[in-house]
Short mmCIF file of C-alpha atoms in Angstrom, two decimals:
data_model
loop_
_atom_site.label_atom_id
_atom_site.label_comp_id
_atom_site.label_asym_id
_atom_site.label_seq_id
_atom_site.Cartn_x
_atom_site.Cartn_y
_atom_site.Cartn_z
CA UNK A 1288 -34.02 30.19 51.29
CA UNK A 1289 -33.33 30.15 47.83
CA UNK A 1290 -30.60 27.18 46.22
CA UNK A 1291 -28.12 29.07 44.55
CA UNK A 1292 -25.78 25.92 43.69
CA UNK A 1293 -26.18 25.11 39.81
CA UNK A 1294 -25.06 21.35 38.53
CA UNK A 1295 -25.78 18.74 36.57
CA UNK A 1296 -28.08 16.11 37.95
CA UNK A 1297 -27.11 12.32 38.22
CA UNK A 1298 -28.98 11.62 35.62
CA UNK A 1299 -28.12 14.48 32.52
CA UNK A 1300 -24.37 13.20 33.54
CA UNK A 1301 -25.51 9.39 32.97
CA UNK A 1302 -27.24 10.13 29.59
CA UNK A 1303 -24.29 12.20 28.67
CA UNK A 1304 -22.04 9.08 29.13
CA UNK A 1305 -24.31 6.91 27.71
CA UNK A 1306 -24.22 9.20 24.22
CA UNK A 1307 -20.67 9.57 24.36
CA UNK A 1308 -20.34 5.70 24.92
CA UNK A 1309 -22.30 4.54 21.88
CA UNK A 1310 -20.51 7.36 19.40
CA UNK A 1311 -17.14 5.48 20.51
CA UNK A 1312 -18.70 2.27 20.18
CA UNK A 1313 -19.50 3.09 16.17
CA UNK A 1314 -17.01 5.00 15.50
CA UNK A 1315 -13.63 3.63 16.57
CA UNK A 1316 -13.90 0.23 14.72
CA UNK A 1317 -14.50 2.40 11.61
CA UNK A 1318 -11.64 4.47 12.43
CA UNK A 1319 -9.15 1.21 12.63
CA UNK A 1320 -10.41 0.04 8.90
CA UNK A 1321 -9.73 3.50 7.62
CA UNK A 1322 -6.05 3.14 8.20
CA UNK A 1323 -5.78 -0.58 6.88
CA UNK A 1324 -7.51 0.53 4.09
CA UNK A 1325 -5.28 3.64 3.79
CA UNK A 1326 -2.29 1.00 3.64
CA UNK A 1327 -3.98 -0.75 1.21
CA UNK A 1328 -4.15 1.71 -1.45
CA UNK A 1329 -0.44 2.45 -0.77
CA UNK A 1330 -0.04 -1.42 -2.18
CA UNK A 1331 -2.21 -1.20 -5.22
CA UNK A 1332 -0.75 2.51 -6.40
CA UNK A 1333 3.01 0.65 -6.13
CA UNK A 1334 1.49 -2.17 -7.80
CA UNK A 1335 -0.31 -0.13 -10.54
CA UNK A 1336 2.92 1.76 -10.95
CA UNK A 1337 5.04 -1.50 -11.45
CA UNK A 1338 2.62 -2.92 -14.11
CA UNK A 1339 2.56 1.08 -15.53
CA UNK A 1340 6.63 0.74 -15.78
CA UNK A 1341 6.98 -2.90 -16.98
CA UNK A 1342 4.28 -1.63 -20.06
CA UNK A 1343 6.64 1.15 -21.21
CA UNK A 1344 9.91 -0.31 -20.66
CA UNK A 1345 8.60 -3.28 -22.57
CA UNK A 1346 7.49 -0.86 -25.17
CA UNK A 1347 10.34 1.11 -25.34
CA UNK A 1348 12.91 -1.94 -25.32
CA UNK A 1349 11.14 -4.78 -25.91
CA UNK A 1350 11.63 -6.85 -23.28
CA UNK A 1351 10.34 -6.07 -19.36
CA UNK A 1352 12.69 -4.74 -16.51
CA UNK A 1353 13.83 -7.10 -13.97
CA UNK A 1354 13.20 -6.34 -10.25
CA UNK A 1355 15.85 -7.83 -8.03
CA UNK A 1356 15.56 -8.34 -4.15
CA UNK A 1357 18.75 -6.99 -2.10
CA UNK A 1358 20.57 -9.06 0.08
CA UNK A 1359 18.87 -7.29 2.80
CA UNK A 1360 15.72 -8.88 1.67
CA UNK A 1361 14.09 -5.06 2.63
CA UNK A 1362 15.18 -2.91 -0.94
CA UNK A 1363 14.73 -3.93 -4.72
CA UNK A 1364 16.69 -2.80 -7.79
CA UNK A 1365 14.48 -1.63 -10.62
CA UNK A 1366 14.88 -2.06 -14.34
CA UNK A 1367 18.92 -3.09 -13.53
CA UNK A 1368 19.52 -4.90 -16.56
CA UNK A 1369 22.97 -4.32 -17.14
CA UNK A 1370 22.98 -1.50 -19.41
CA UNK A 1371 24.08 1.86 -17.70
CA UNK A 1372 20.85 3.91 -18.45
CA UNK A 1373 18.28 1.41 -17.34
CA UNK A 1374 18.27 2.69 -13.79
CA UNK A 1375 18.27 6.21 -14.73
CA UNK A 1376 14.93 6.21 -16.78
CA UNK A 1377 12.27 8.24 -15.91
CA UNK A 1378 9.93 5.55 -15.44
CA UNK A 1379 11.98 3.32 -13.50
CA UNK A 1380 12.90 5.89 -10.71
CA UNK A 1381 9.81 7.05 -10.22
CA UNK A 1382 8.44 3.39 -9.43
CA UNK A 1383 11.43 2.84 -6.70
CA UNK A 1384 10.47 6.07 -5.29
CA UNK A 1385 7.34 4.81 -4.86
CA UNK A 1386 7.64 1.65 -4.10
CA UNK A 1387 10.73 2.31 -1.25
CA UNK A 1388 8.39 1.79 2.35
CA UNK A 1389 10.31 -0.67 4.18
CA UNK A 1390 6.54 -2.40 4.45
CA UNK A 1391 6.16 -2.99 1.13
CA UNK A 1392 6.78 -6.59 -0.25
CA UNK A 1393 7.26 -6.90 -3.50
CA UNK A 1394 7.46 -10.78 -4.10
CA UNK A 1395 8.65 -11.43 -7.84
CA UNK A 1396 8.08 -14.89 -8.26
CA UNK A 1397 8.15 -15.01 -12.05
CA UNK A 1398 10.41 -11.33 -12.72
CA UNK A 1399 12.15 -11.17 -15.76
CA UNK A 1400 15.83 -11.93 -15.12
CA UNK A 1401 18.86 -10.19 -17.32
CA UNK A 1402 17.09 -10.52 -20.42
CA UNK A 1403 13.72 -10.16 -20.05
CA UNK A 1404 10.96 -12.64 -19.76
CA UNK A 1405 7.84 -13.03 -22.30
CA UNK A 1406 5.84 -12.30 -19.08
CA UNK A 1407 6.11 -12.06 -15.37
CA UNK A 1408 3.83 -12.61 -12.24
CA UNK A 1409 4.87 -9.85 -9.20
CA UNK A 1410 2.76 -9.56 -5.95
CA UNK A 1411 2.85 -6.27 -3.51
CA UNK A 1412 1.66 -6.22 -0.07
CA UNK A 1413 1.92 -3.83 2.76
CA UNK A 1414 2.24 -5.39 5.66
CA UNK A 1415 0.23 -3.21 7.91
CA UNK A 1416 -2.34 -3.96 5.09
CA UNK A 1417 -4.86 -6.82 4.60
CA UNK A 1418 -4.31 -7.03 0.53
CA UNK A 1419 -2.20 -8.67 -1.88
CA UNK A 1420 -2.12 -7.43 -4.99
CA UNK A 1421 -0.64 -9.56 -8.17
CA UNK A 1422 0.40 -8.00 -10.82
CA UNK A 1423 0.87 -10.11 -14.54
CA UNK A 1424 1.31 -8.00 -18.79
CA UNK A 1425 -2.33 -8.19 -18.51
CA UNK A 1426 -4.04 -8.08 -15.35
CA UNK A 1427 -4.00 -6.48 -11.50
CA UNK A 1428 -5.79 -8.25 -8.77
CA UNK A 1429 -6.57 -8.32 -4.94
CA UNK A 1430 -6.58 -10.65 -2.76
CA UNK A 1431 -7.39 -10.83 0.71
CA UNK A 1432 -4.44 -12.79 2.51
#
């Protein structure tokens, strides 16, 4: 009498565990990073676009754009100095359009105030992220915080 019942044997369905165990193993911590890192990036192109803005405003009206934190501690003006068209330049809009997640921190502690400063010192952070980013006339940097 012939066996017509077709399977898998105990051990094909062990090894087939086993394969699919180890692929999860290496590839879900990768998968995590990915989206920290994805967060990341988020920071430095707000950051980039800050230190991008403060460059031409300073150019075009020699002095930098202040950034003020709402009394909701969640939004920031841009580039409200007063004036009626400081808000409304092309420069500055794009940068609070970009820098709007309600993750993103933007710490400025040394913005320019009404006025201008000679310099400044602003730091962005996601905070799904793992990087701070500091932004001064000159220079961008991570950190790890």
């Amino acid at each position: 009498m012939k066996n017509t019942t077709q399977g898998f044997t105990l051990i094909e369905l062990l090894i087939v565990i086993a394969i699919i165990g180890i692929l999860a193993a290496v590839l879900i911590p990768n998968l995590l990073g990915a989206q920290k890192r994805g967060y990341d990036t988020g920071a430095s192109s707000c950051a980039k676009s800050i230190q991008t803005a403060q460059a031409t405003y300073q150019i075009d009206k020699q002095t930098y754009f202040p950034i003020s934190k709402a009394a909701d501690a969640t939004s920031y003006t841009f580039g409200n100095d007063g004036s009626n068209n400081a808000v409304t330049e092309a420069n500055v809009d794009g940068l609070a359009a970009n820098c709007k997640d309600a993750n993103m921190i933007i710490d400025t502690a040394t913005a320019p105030a009404n006025g201008g400063n000679a310099t400044y010192t602003i730091t962005v952070k996601d905070r799904r992220g793992k990087n701070t980013y500091t932004i001064t006339p000159s220079t961008l940097t991570a950190g790890a915080s």
